[in-house]
PDB file of C-alpha atoms in Angstrom:
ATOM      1  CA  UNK A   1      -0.641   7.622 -18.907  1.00 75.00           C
ATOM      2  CA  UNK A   2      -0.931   3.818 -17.995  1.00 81.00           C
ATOM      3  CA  UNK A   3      -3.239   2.490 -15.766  1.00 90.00           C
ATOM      4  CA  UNK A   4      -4.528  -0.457 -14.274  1.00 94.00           C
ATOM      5  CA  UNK A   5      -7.659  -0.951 -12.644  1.00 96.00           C
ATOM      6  CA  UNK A   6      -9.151  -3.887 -10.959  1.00 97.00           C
ATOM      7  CA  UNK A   7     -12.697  -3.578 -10.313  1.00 96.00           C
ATOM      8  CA  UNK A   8     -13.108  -6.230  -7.644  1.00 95.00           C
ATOM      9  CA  UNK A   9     -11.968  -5.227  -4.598  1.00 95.00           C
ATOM     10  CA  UNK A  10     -12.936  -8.289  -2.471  1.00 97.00           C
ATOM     11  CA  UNK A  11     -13.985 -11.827  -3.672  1.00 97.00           C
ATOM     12  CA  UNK A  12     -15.181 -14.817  -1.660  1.00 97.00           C
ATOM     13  CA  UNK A  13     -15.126 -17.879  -2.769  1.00 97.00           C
ATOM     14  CA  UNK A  14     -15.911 -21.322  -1.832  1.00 97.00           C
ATOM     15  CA  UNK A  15     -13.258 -23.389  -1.738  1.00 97.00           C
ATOM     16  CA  UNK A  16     -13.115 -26.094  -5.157  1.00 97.00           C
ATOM     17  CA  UNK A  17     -15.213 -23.373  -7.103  1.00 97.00           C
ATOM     18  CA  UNK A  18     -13.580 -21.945 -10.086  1.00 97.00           C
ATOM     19  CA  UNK A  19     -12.046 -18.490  -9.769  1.00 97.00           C
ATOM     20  CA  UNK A  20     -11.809 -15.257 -12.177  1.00 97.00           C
ATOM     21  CA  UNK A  21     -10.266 -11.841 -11.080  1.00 98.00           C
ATOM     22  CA  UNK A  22     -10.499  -8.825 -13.483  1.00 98.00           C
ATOM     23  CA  UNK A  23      -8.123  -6.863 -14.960  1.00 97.00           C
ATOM     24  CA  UNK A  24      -8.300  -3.602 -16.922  1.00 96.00           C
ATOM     25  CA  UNK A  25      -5.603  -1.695 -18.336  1.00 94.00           C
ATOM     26  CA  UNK A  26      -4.928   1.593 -20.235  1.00 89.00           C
ATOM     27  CA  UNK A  27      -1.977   2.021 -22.383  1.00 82.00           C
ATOM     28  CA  UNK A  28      -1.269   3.242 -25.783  1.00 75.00           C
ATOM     29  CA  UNK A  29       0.282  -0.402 -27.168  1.00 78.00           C
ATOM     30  CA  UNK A  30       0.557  -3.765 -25.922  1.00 76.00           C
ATOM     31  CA  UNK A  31       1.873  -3.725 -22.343  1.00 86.00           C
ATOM     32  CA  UNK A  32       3.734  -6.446 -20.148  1.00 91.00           C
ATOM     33  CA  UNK A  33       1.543  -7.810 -17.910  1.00 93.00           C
ATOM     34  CA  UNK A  34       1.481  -9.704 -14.772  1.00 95.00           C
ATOM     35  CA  UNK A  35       0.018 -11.183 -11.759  1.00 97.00           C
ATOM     36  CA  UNK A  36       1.542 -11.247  -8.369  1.00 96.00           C
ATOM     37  CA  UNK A  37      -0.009 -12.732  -4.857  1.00 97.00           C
ATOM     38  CA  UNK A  38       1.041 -11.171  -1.849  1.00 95.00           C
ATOM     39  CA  UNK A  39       0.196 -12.683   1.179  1.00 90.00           C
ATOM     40  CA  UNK A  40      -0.451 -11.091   4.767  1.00 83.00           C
ATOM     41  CA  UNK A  41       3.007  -9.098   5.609  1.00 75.00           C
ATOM     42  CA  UNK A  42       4.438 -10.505   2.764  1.00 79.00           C
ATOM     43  CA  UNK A  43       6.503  -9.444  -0.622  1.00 85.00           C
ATOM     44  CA  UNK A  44       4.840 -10.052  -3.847  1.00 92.00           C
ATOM     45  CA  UNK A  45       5.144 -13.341  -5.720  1.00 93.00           C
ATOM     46  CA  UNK A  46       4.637 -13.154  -9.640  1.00 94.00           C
ATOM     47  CA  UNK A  47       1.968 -15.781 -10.938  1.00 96.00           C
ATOM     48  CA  UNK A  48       2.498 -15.490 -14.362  1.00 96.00           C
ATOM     49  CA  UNK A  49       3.493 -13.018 -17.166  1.00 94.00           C
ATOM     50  CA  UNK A  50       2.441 -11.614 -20.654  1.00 93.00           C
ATOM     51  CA  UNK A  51       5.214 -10.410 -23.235  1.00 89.00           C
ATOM     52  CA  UNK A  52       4.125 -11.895 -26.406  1.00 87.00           C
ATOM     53  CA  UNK A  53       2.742 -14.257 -28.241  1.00 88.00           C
ATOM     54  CA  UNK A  54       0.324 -17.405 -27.362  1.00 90.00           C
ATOM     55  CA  UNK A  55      -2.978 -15.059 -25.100  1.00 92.00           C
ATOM     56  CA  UNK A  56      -3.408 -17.552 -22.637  1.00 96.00           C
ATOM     57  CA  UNK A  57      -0.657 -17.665 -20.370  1.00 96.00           C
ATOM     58  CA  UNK A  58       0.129 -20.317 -17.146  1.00 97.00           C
ATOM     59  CA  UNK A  59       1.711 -19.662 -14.205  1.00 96.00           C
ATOM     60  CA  UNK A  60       2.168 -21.330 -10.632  1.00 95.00           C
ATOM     61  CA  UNK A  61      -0.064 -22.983  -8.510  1.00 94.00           C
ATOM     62  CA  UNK A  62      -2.772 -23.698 -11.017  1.00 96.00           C
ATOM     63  CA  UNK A  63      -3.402 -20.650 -12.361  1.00 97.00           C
ATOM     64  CA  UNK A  64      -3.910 -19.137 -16.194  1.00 98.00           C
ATOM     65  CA  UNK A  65      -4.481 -15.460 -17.553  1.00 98.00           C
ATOM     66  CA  UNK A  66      -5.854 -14.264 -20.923  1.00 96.00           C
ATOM     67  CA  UNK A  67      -4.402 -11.321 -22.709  1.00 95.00           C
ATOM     68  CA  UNK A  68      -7.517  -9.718 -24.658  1.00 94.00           C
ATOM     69  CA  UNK A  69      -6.390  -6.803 -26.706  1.00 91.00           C
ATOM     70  CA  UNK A  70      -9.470  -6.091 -27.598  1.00 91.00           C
ATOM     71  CA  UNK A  71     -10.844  -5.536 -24.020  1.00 93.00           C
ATOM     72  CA  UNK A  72      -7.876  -4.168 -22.768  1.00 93.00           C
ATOM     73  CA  UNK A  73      -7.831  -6.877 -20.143  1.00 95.00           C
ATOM     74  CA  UNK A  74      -5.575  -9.807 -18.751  1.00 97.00           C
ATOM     75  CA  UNK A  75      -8.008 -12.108 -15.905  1.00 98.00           C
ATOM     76  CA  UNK A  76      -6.455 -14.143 -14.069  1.00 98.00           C
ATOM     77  CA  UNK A  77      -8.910 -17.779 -13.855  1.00 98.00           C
ATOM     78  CA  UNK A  78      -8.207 -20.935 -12.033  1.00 98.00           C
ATOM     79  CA  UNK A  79     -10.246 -23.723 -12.030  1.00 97.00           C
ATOM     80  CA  UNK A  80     -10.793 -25.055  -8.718  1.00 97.00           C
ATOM     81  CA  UNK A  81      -9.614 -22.968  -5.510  1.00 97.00           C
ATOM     82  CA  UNK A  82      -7.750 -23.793  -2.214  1.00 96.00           C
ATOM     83  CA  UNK A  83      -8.234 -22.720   1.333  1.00 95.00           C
ATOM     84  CA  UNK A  84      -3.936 -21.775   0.947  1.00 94.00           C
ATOM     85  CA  UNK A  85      -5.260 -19.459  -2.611  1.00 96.00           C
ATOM     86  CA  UNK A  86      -6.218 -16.619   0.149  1.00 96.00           C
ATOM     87  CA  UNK A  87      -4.529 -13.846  -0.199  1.00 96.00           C
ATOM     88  CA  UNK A  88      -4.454 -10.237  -2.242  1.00 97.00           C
ATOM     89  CA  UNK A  89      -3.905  -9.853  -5.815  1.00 98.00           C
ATOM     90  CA  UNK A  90      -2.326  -7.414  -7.885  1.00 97.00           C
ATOM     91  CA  UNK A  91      -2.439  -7.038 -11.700  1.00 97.00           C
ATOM     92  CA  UNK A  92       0.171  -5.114 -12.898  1.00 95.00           C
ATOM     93  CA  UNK A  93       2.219  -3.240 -16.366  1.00 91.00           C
ATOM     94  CA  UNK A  94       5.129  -1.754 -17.263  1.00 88.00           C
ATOM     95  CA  UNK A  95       6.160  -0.206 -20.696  1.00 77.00           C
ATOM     96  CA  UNK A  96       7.321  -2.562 -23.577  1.00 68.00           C
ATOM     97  CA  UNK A  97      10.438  -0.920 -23.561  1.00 66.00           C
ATOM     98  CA  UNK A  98      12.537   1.793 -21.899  1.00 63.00           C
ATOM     99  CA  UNK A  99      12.861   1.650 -17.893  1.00 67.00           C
ATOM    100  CA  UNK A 100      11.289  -0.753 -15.972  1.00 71.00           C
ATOM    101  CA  UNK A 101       8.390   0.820 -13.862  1.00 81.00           C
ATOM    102  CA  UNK A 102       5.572  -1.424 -12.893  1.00 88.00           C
ATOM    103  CA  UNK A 103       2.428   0.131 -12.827  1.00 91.00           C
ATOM    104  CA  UNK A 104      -0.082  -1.953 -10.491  1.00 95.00           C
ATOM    105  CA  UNK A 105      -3.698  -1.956  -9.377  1.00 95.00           C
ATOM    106  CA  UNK A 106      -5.201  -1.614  -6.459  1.00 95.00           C
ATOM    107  CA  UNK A 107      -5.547  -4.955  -5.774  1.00 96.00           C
ATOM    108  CA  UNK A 108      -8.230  -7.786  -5.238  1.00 97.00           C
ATOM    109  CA  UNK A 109      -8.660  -9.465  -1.811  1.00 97.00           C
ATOM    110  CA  UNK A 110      -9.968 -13.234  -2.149  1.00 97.00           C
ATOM    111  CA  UNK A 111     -11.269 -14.560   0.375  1.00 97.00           C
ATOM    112  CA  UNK A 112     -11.761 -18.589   0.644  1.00 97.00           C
ATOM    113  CA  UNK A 113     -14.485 -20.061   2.878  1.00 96.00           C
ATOM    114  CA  UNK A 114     -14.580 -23.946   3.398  1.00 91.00           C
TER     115      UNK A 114
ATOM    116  CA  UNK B   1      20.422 -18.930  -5.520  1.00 57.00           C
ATOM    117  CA  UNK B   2      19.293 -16.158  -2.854  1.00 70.00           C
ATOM    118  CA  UNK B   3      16.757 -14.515  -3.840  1.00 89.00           C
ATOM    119  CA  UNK B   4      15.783 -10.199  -3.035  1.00 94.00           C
ATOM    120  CA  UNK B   5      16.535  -9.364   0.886  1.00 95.00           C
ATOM    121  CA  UNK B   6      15.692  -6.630   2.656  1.00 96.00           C
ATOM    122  CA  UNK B   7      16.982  -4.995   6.246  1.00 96.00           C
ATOM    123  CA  UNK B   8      15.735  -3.845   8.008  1.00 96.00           C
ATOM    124  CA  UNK B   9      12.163  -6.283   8.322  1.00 95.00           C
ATOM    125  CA  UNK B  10      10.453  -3.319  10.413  1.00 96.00           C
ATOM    126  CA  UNK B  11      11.398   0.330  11.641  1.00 96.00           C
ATOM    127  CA  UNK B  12      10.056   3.238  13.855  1.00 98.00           C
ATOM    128  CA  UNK B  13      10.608   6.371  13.364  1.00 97.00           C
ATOM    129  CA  UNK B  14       9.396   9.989  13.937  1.00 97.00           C
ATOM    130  CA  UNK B  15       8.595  12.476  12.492  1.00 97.00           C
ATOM    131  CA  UNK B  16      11.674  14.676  10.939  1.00 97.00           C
ATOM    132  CA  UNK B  17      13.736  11.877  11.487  1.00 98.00           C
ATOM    133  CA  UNK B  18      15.624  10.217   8.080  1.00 98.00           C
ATOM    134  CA  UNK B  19      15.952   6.466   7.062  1.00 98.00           C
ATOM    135  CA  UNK B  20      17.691   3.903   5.222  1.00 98.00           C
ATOM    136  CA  UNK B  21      16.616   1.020   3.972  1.00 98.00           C
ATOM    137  CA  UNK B  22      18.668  -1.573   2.267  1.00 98.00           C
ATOM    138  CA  UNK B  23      18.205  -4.218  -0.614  1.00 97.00           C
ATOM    139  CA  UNK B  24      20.331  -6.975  -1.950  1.00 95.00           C
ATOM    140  CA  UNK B  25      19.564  -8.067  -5.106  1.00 93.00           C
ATOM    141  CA  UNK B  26      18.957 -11.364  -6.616  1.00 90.00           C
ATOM    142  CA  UNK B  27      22.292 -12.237  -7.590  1.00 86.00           C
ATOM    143  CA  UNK B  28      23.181 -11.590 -11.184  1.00 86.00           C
ATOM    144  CA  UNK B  29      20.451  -8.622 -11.583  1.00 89.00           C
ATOM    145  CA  UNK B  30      21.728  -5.270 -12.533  1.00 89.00           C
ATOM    146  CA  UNK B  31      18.933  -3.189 -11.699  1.00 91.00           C
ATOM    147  CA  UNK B  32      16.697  -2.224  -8.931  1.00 94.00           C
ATOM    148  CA  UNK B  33      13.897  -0.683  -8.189  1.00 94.00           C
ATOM    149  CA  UNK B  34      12.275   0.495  -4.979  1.00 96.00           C
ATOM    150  CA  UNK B  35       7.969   0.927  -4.429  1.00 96.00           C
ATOM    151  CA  UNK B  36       5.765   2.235  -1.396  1.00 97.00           C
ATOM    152  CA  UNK B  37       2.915   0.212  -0.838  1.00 95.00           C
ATOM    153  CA  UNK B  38       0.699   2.035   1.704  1.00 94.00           C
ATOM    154  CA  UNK B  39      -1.714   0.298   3.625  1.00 90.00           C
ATOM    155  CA  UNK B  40      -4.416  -1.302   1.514  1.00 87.00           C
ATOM    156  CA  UNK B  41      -3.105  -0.128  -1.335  1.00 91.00           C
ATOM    157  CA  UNK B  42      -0.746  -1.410  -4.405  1.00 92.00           C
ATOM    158  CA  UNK B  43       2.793  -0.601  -4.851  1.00 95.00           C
ATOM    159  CA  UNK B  44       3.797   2.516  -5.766  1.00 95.00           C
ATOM    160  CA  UNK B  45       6.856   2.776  -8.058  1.00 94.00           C
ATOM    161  CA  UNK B  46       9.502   5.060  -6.262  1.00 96.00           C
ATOM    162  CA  UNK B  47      12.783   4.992  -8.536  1.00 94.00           C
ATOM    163  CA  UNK B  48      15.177   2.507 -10.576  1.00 93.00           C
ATOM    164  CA  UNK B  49      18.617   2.076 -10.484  1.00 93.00           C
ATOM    165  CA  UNK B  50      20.976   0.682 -13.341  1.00 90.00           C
ATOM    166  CA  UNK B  51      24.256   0.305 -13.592  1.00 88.00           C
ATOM    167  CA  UNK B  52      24.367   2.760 -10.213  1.00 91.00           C
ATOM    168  CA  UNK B  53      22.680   5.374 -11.781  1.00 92.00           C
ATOM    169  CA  UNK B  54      18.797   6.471 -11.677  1.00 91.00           C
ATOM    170  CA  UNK B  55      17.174   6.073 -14.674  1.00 87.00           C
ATOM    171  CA  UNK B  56      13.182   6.408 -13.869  1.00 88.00           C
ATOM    172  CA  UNK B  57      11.259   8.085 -11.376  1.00 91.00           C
ATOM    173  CA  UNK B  58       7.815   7.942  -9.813  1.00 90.00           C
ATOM    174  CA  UNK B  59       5.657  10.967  -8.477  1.00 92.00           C
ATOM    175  CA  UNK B  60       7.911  10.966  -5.119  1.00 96.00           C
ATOM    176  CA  UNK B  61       9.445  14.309  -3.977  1.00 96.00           C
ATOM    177  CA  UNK B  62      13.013  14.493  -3.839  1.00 96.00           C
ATOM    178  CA  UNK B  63      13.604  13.664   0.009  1.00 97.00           C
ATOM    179  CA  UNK B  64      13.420  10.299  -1.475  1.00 98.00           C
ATOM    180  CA  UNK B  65      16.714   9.388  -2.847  1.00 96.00           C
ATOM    181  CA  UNK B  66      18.743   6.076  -3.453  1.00 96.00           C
ATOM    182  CA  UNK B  67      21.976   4.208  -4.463  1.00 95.00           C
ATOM    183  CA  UNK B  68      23.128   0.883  -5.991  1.00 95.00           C
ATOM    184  CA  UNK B  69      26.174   0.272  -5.112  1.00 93.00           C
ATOM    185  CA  UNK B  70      28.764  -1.765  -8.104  1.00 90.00           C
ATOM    186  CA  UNK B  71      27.728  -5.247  -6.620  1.00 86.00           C
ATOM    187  CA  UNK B  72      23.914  -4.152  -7.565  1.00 84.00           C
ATOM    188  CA  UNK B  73      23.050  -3.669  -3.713  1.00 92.00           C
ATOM    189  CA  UNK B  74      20.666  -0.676  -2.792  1.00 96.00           C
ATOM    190  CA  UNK B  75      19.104   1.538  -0.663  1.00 97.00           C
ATOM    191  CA  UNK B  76      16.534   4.060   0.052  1.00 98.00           C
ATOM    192  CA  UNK B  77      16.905   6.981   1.631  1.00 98.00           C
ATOM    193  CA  UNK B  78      13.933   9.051   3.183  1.00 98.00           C
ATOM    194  CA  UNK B  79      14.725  12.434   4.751  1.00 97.00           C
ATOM    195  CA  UNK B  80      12.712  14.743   7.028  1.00 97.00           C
ATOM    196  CA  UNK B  81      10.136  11.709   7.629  1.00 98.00           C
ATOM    197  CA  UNK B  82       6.520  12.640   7.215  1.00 97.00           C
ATOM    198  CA  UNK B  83       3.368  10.530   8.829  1.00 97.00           C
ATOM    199  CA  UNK B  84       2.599   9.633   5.002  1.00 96.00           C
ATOM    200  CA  UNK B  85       5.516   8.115   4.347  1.00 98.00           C
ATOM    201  CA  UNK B  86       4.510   5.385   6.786  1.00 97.00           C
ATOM    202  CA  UNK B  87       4.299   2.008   4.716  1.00 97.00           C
ATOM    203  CA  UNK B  88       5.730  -1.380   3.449  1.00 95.00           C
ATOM    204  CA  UNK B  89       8.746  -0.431   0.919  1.00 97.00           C
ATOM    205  CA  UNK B  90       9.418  -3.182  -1.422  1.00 96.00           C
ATOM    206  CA  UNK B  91      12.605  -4.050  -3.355  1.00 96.00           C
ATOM    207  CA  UNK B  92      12.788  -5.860  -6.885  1.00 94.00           C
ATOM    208  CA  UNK B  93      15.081  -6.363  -9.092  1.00 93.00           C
ATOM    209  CA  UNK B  94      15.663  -7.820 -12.105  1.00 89.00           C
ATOM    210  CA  UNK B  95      18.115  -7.883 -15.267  1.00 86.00           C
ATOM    211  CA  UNK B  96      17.356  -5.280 -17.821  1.00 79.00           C
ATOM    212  CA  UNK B  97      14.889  -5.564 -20.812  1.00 75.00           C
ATOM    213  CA  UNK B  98      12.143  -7.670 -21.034  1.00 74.00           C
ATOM    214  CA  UNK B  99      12.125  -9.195 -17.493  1.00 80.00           C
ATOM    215  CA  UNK B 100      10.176  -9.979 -14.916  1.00 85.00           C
ATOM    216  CA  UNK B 101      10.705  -8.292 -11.126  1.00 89.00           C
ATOM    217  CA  UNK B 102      11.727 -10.257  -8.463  1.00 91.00           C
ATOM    218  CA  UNK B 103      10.448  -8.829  -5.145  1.00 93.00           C
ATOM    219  CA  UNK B 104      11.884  -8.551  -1.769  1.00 94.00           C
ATOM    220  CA  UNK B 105      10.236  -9.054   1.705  1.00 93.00           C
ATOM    221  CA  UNK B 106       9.730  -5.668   2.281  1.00 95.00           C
ATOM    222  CA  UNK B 107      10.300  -3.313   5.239  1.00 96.00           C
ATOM    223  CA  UNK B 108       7.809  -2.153   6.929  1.00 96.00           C
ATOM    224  CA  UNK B 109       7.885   1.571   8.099  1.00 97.00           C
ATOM    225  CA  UNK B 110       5.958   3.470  10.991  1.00 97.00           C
ATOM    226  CA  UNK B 111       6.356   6.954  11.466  1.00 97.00           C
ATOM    227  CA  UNK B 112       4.866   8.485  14.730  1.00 96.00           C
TER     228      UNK B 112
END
């Protein structure tokens, strides 16, 4: 069965410090991957994603991810954090092919303090 | 282009009771799917819909049930409400294949 996990559950930060949130997965080939941000009360907005190809992936709002088969992990790093980069996290899968499910984790909370 | 909405933004309920929730999908996307994200938790995939039929399903019993409707619309339908089921359900959609989800607000359900 595929998994996620994401062993941070809460991360503070100060804000201009650089920024890494792990991600785990378990699956029995190479996954899609992705990062979403929800914010308080909010939907989720997708970061960035992993299909294929080049490991080191950007997305929006400054952010970068690095697909490691090897580890079985996709962290999400940005260099230098804003007071607006608070919010929850969520890693997620789904299967390379067939339907469409999106497995996510648990999430990570960051936390920004001035 | 209008992105994933979602009706209604919050609901009470009790116990027993039944709901529906709606979705409107990003226009052009032909499938849906539906998650519970309890509180402090991650989503939880519920179902997907293509082409107006179901075609995956999460560990959710069957008093959880939904359409999509031919101009990709949805809903979600809860029956005999249980204090569990309270949570934020979130809508995405997307085309089929190798595609990203687009998310909706979300509704956020209480059940008392």
């Amino acid at each position: 069965a595929q998994s996620v996990t994401q062993p941070d559950i809460h991360i503070t930060v100060s804000e201009g410090a650089s920024l890494e949130l792990r991600c785990n997965y378990s699956y029995g080939a190479t996954p899609y991957l992705f990062w979403y941000v929800q914010s308080p009360g909010q939907g989720l907005q997708l970061l960035l994603k992993y299909f294929s190809g080049d490991t080191l992936v950007q997305g929006i709002k400054g952010f970068e991810a690095e697909f490691k088969r090897s580890q079985s992990s996709f962290n999400l790093r940005k260099p230098s954090v804003h007071w607006s980069d608070a919010a929850e996290y969520f890693c997620a899968l789904r299967f390379s092919g067939g339907y469409q499910k999106v497995t996510f984790g648990t999430g990570t909370k960051l936390q920004v303090i001035p | 282009e209008t992105g994933v909405t979602q009706s209604p933004t919050h609901l009470i309920k009790t116990r027993g009771q039944q709901v529906t929730l709606r979705c409107s999908s990003q226009s052009g996307h032909n499938t849906v799917s539906w998650y519970q994200q309890a509180l402090g938790q991650g989503p939880q995939f519920i179902f997907q819909y293509y082409r107006e039929e179901e075609n995956g399903r999460g560990n959710f019993p069957p008093r959880f049930s939904g359409l999509q409707f031919p101009n990709y619309s949805s809903e979600l339908n809860v029956n005999a409400l249980e204090l569990d089921d309270s949570a934020l359900y979130l809508c995405a959609s997307s085309l089929r294949g190798p595609n990203e989800q687009f998310f909706g607000p979300g509704t956020r359900l209480t059940v008392l």
